Amino acid sequence: VRLVRVDHEGTPRYGALVADGETVRLLSGDPFGEPRFTGEVTSLSASPALVPVTPTKVVAVGRNYARHAAEMGFEVGTNPSVFLKPLQTLLPHGGAVVLPPADLSDHVEHEAELAVVIGKQARRVLAADAFDVILGFTCADDVSARDLQRGDPQLTRGKGFDTFCPLGLAVETDVSADVEHVISCRVNGDERQRASTAEMLFPIPHLIEWISKWTTLEPGDVILTGSPAGTGPLSSGDQVEIEISGVGSLSHGVVAAPV
Ligand code: MG
């Protein structure tokens, strides 16, 4: 199922996106209980996409692709490098990233990433059992103010501006450990990133085991699994399209900070 969350007549509702990429069959309740199709049908034009889940946290993994770590000049560690993004970073498919005012940052970059959505409360999960707690995969952009990321003693501000985590469009729930996905990112139609998830230094089951050792993952929580190489600057007016084979696609705009 390609699970979406939409604004249906002013109420957030979960639904399944059908093959035409536009029609949505609405569900009762949420995907973490026992959702049922209600028989109601809408469309993305009538019921705009929201962020597909409502996480309690977004855990982001850095340095998970060797060529991206190298282009950033980072060493690859023996453990994953993780940080948290505030929930205010979340932005639905079709939204626009708001650039910080120029006196705060003048260098913002895209990072196309596969996002894992947790389906069940998970604490101290073994890698072998990781897919039991996964609801599905979606697309994310770990938008990053590079100048602040490098200049601040912590990553929080550079990774944490409101709108810095476009997520969606849909959560593909038919996922498994042995499928390789190709992540690509285009900015204004020009391809900037392309890599296989098989290149991850710390694969998804390992990440879930490692993260759930120190924090309880809740239903709806999101893990960003790291960006491949090719990240580059964004400016006002840009259109970003992220596609992950077997998962779906996400697009968002970029606008300047309001004056
Ligand atoms: Mg990242």
Tab-separated table of C-alpha atoms and ligand atoms in Angstrom:
chain	number	residue	atom	x	y	z
A	1	VAL	CA	0.000	0.000	0.000
A	2	ARG	CA	1.130	3.550	-0.713
A	3	LEU	CA	-0.064	5.221	2.453
A	4	VAL	CA	-0.813	8.953	2.411
A	5	ARG	CA	-2.198	11.468	4.881
A	6	VAL	CA	-4.391	14.170	3.386
A	7	ASP	CA	-6.354	17.222	4.423
A	8	HIS	CA	-9.874	15.962	3.718
A	9	GLU	CA	-12.421	18.749	4.209
A	10	GLY	CA	-10.307	20.232	7.003
A	11	THR	CA	-9.608	16.941	8.796
A	12	PRO	CA	-6.354	14.967	8.547
A	13	ARG	CA	-7.137	11.495	7.210
A	14	TYR	CA	-5.052	8.502	6.228
A	15	GLY	CA	-5.643	6.841	2.920
A	16	ALA	CA	-4.162	4.647	0.218
A	17	LEU	CA	-2.923	6.224	-2.991
A	18	VAL	CA	-4.047	4.143	-5.958
A	19	ALA	CA	-1.986	3.375	-9.059
A	20	ASP	CA	-2.969	6.576	-10.910
A	21	GLY	CA	-1.001	8.559	-8.308
A	22	GLU	CA	-3.967	10.889	-7.724
A	23	THR	CA	-6.945	8.948	-6.342
A	24	VAL	CA	-7.002	8.297	-2.592
A	25	ARG	CA	-9.126	5.654	-0.865
A	26	LEU	CA	-9.696	6.915	2.665
A	27	LEU	CA	-9.076	4.776	5.738
A	28	SER	CA	-10.658	4.871	9.170
A	29	GLY	CA	-8.288	5.529	12.055
A	30	ASP	CA	-4.547	5.356	11.594
A	31	PRO	CA	-2.239	2.764	10.029
A	32	PHE	CA	-0.877	1.677	13.423
A	33	GLY	CA	-4.187	0.171	14.579
A	34	GLU	CA	-6.514	-1.763	12.314
A	35	PRO	CA	-7.341	0.666	9.531
A	36	ARG	CA	-10.220	-0.156	7.217
A	37	PHE	CA	-11.299	1.357	3.941
A	38	THR	CA	-14.413	3.416	4.586
A	39	GLY	CA	-15.559	3.480	0.963
A	40	GLU	CA	-14.831	7.217	0.727
A	41	VAL	CA	-12.738	8.232	-2.272
A	42	THR	CA	-11.004	11.543	-2.852
A	43	SER	CA	-8.065	12.898	-4.842
A	44	LEU	CA	-4.852	14.747	-4.062
A	45	SER	CA	-6.173	17.826	-5.838
A	46	ALA	CA	-9.304	17.893	-3.646
A	47	SER	CA	-7.563	16.709	-0.453
A	48	PRO	CA	-3.975	18.002	-0.423
A	49	ALA	CA	-1.149	15.841	0.873
A	50	LEU	CA	0.032	16.320	4.434
A	51	VAL	CA	3.250	14.941	5.923
A	52	PRO	CA	2.418	11.190	5.670
A	53	VAL	CA	2.895	10.388	9.378
A	54	THR	CA	3.061	12.303	12.673
A	55	PRO	CA	6.349	11.265	14.305
A	56	THR	CA	7.438	11.962	17.882
A	57	LYS	CA	10.964	12.435	16.534
A	58	VAL	CA	13.010	12.454	13.368
A	59	VAL	CA	16.307	10.619	13.868
A	60	ALA	CA	18.774	11.450	11.107
A	61	VAL	CA	21.860	9.451	10.212
A	62	GLY	CA	24.901	11.210	8.767
A	63	ARG	CA	27.950	9.811	6.960
A	64	ASN	CA	26.151	6.676	5.773
A	65	TYR	CA	27.476	6.752	2.194
A	66	ALA	CA	31.254	6.747	1.751
A	67	ARG	CA	31.307	9.095	-1.262
A	68	HIS	CA	29.144	11.692	0.521
A	69	ALA	CA	31.319	11.509	3.659
A	70	ALA	CA	34.349	12.022	1.390
A	71	GLU	CA	32.845	15.044	-0.430
A	72	MET	CA	32.130	16.578	3.000
A	73	GLY	CA	35.651	15.782	4.236
A	74	PHE	CA	34.308	13.589	7.065
A	75	GLU	CA	35.787	10.424	8.481
A	76	VAL	CA	33.485	7.420	8.577
A	77	GLY	CA	33.021	6.182	12.146
A	78	THR	CA	32.685	2.712	13.579
A	79	ASN	CA	29.194	3.684	14.818
A	80	PRO	CA	26.454	5.609	13.002
A	81	SER	CA	26.543	9.399	13.349
A	82	VAL	CA	23.076	10.551	14.416
A	83	PHE	CA	21.237	13.765	15.206
A	84	LEU	CA	17.606	14.819	15.704
A	85	LYS	CA	15.600	17.234	13.577
A	86	PRO	CA	12.828	19.252	15.274
A	87	LEU	CA	9.280	18.309	14.230
A	88	GLN	CA	8.858	21.852	12.886
A	89	THR	CA	11.222	20.852	10.059
A	90	LEU	CA	8.524	18.592	8.559
A	91	LEU	CA	7.102	19.772	5.244
A	92	PRO	CA	4.605	17.930	3.016
A	93	HIS	CA	5.088	16.967	-0.627
A	94	GLY	CA	4.435	20.037	-2.750
A	95	GLY	CA	5.475	22.479	-0.011
A	96	ALA	CA	8.307	24.982	-0.135
A	97	VAL	CA	11.462	25.027	1.979
A	98	VAL	CA	11.882	28.514	3.451
A	99	LEU	CA	15.519	29.603	3.257
A	100	PRO	CA	16.929	31.271	6.387
A	101	PRO	CA	17.501	35.022	6.207
A	102	ALA	CA	20.847	35.725	4.497
A	103	ASP	CA	22.370	37.121	7.687
A	104	LEU	CA	21.891	33.679	9.313
A	105	SER	CA	22.868	31.411	6.434
A	106	ASP	CA	23.669	31.825	2.761
A	107	HIS	CA	24.463	28.201	1.916
A	108	VAL	CA	21.597	25.698	2.042
A	109	GLU	CA	21.867	22.276	0.381
A	110	HIS	CA	19.556	19.360	-0.488
A	111	GLU	CA	20.218	15.796	0.737
A	112	ALA	CA	17.971	13.167	-0.848
A	113	GLU	CA	17.445	10.290	1.577
A	114	LEU	CA	15.406	7.153	2.056
A	115	ALA	CA	13.272	7.575	5.191
A	116	VAL	CA	12.188	4.623	7.313
A	117	VAL	CA	8.825	4.935	9.093
A	118	ILE	CA	8.413	2.940	12.299
A	119	GLY	CA	5.179	0.949	12.664
A	120	LYS	CA	5.391	-0.413	16.224
A	121	GLN	CA	6.931	0.749	19.457
A	122	ALA	CA	10.494	-0.516	19.355
A	123	ARG	CA	13.097	-0.784	22.091
A	124	ARG	CA	16.242	-2.918	21.887
A	125	VAL	CA	15.248	-4.501	18.596
A	126	LEU	CA	17.759	-6.874	17.034
A	127	ALA	CA	18.789	-6.236	13.435
A	128	ALA	CA	17.291	-9.591	12.440
A	129	ASP	CA	13.880	-8.399	13.702
A	130	ALA	CA	14.098	-4.823	12.395
A	131	PHE	CA	11.602	-5.260	9.565
A	132	ASP	CA	8.959	-6.364	12.108
A	133	VAL	CA	8.872	-2.791	13.458
A	134	ILE	CA	8.999	-0.991	10.091
A	135	LEU	CA	5.772	0.400	8.625
A	136	GLY	CA	7.401	1.348	5.335
A	137	PHE	CA	9.704	3.666	3.425
A	138	THR	CA	9.243	7.161	2.057
A	139	CYS	CA	11.367	9.947	0.567
A	140	ALA	CA	12.965	12.792	2.499
A	141	ASP	CA	15.154	15.807	1.923
A	142	ASP	CA	17.504	16.415	4.874
A	143	VAL	CA	17.864	20.113	4.008
A	144	SER	CA	21.026	21.499	5.584
A	145	ALA	CA	22.485	24.967	6.115
A	146	ARG	CA	26.092	23.969	5.418
A	147	ASP	CA	27.676	27.137	6.797
A	148	LEU	CA	25.923	26.658	10.162
A	149	GLN	CA	26.463	22.885	10.126
A	150	ARG	CA	30.213	23.515	9.823
A	151	GLY	CA	30.404	26.652	11.955
A	152	ASP	CA	28.289	25.658	14.962
A	153	PRO	CA	29.598	23.250	17.616
A	154	GLN	CA	26.424	21.131	17.116
A	155	LEU	CA	24.424	20.179	14.018
A	156	THR	CA	21.070	21.160	15.492
A	157	ARG	CA	20.681	24.630	14.062
A	158	GLY	CA	22.120	23.902	10.608
A	159	LYS	CA	19.781	20.911	10.219
A	160	GLY	CA	16.866	22.314	12.163
A	161	PHE	CA	15.230	25.313	10.504
A	162	ASP	CA	11.452	25.086	10.079
A	163	THR	CA	10.611	23.352	6.726
A	164	PHE	CA	14.058	21.632	6.527
A	165	CYS	CA	12.552	18.112	6.299
A	166	PRO	CA	10.286	17.623	3.270
A	167	LEU	CA	8.762	14.121	3.666
A	168	GLY	CA	6.480	11.995	1.479
A	169	LEU	CA	4.586	11.809	-0.721
A	170	ALA	CA	3.492	8.324	0.375
A	171	VAL	CA	4.807	5.613	2.681
A	172	GLU	CA	5.328	2.437	0.667
A	173	THR	CA	4.489	-0.370	3.076
A	174	ASP	CA	5.536	-3.243	0.808
A	175	VAL	CA	9.238	-3.238	1.724
A	176	SER	CA	11.800	-5.868	2.610
A	177	ALA	CA	15.441	-6.163	3.598
A	178	ASP	CA	16.711	-7.658	0.382
A	179	VAL	CA	15.528	-5.073	-2.122
A	180	GLU	CA	17.948	-2.441	-3.352
A	181	HIS	CA	16.521	1.022	-4.077
A	182	VAL	CA	17.951	3.707	-6.331
A	183	ILE	CA	17.795	7.215	-4.879
A	184	SER	CA	17.894	10.109	-7.313
A	185	CYS	CA	17.518	13.855	-6.917
A	186	ARG	CA	16.911	16.478	-9.581
A	187	VAL	CA	17.006	20.219	-9.064
A	188	ASN	CA	15.209	22.183	-11.796
A	189	GLY	CA	15.349	19.018	-13.905
A	190	ASP	CA	19.131	18.497	-13.598
A	191	GLU	CA	20.194	15.304	-11.887
A	192	ARG	CA	22.429	15.952	-8.882
A	193	GLN	CA	22.316	12.694	-6.919
A	194	ARG	CA	22.016	9.033	-7.899
A	195	ALA	CA	23.036	6.071	-5.756
A	196	SER	CA	21.857	2.699	-4.532
A	197	THR	CA	20.757	2.070	-0.972
A	198	ALA	CA	23.062	-0.972	-1.177
A	199	GLU	CA	25.906	1.544	-0.692
A	200	MET	CA	24.783	2.362	2.866
A	201	LEU	CA	27.672	1.855	5.304
A	202	PHE	CA	25.213	0.990	8.091
A	203	PRO	CA	22.236	-0.885	6.586
A	204	ILE	CA	18.701	-0.250	7.859
A	205	PRO	CA	18.484	-3.287	10.220
A	206	HIS	CA	21.776	-2.251	11.824
A	207	LEU	CA	20.536	1.337	12.241
A	208	ILE	CA	17.323	0.182	13.941
A	209	GLU	CA	19.224	-2.076	16.330
A	210	TRP	CA	21.733	0.662	17.143
A	211	ILE	CA	19.198	3.487	17.572
A	212	SER	CA	16.666	1.427	19.563
A	213	LYS	CA	19.376	0.594	22.091
A	214	TRP	CA	19.297	4.162	23.383
A	215	THR	CA	15.853	5.540	22.480
A	216	THR	CA	12.389	4.006	22.197
A	217	LEU	CA	11.130	4.317	18.642
A	218	GLU	CA	7.405	5.091	18.539
A	219	PRO	CA	4.866	4.368	15.777
A	220	GLY	CA	5.246	7.056	13.134
A	221	ASP	CA	8.823	7.929	14.065
A	222	VAL	CA	11.070	8.614	11.110
A	223	ILE	CA	14.678	7.621	10.522
A	224	LEU	CA	16.524	9.441	7.741
A	225	THR	CA	19.143	6.972	6.521
A	226	GLY	CA	21.720	9.392	5.138
A	227	SER	CA	22.460	11.149	1.902
A	228	PRO	CA	24.466	9.817	-1.018
A	229	ALA	CA	27.034	12.034	-2.753
A	230	GLY	CA	26.076	14.929	-5.000
A	231	THR	CA	24.477	17.328	-2.533
A	232	GLY	CA	24.465	20.893	-3.772
A	233	PRO	CA	23.219	24.393	-3.079
A	234	LEU	CA	19.601	25.509	-3.250
A	235	SER	CA	18.261	28.941	-4.025
A	236	SER	CA	14.907	30.636	-4.087
A	237	GLY	CA	12.723	29.402	-6.949
A	238	ASP	CA	14.385	25.975	-7.200
A	239	GLN	CA	12.243	22.884	-7.692
A	240	VAL	CA	13.564	19.676	-6.085
A	241	GLU	CA	12.393	16.213	-7.127
A	242	ILE	CA	13.497	13.130	-5.199
A	243	GLU	CA	12.696	9.684	-6.529
A	244	ILE	CA	13.391	6.324	-4.896
A	245	SER	CA	12.765	3.220	-6.967
A	246	GLY	CA	10.158	0.948	-5.417
A	247	VAL	CA	9.216	3.674	-2.914
A	248	GLY	CA	7.899	6.757	-4.713
A	249	SER	CA	8.728	10.398	-5.213
A	250	LEU	CA	8.716	13.717	-3.378
A	251	SER	CA	8.884	17.206	-4.780
A	252	HIS	CA	9.200	20.573	-3.101
A	253	GLY	CA	9.961	24.167	-3.887
A	254	VAL	CA	12.351	26.638	-2.281
A	255	VAL	CA	11.477	30.206	-1.281
A	256	ALA	CA	13.380	33.074	0.276
A	257	ALA	CA	12.761	34.065	3.882
A	258	PRO	CA	9.940	36.588	4.208
A	259	VAL	CA	11.272	40.108	4.878
B	1	MG	MG	21.555	13.868	5.833
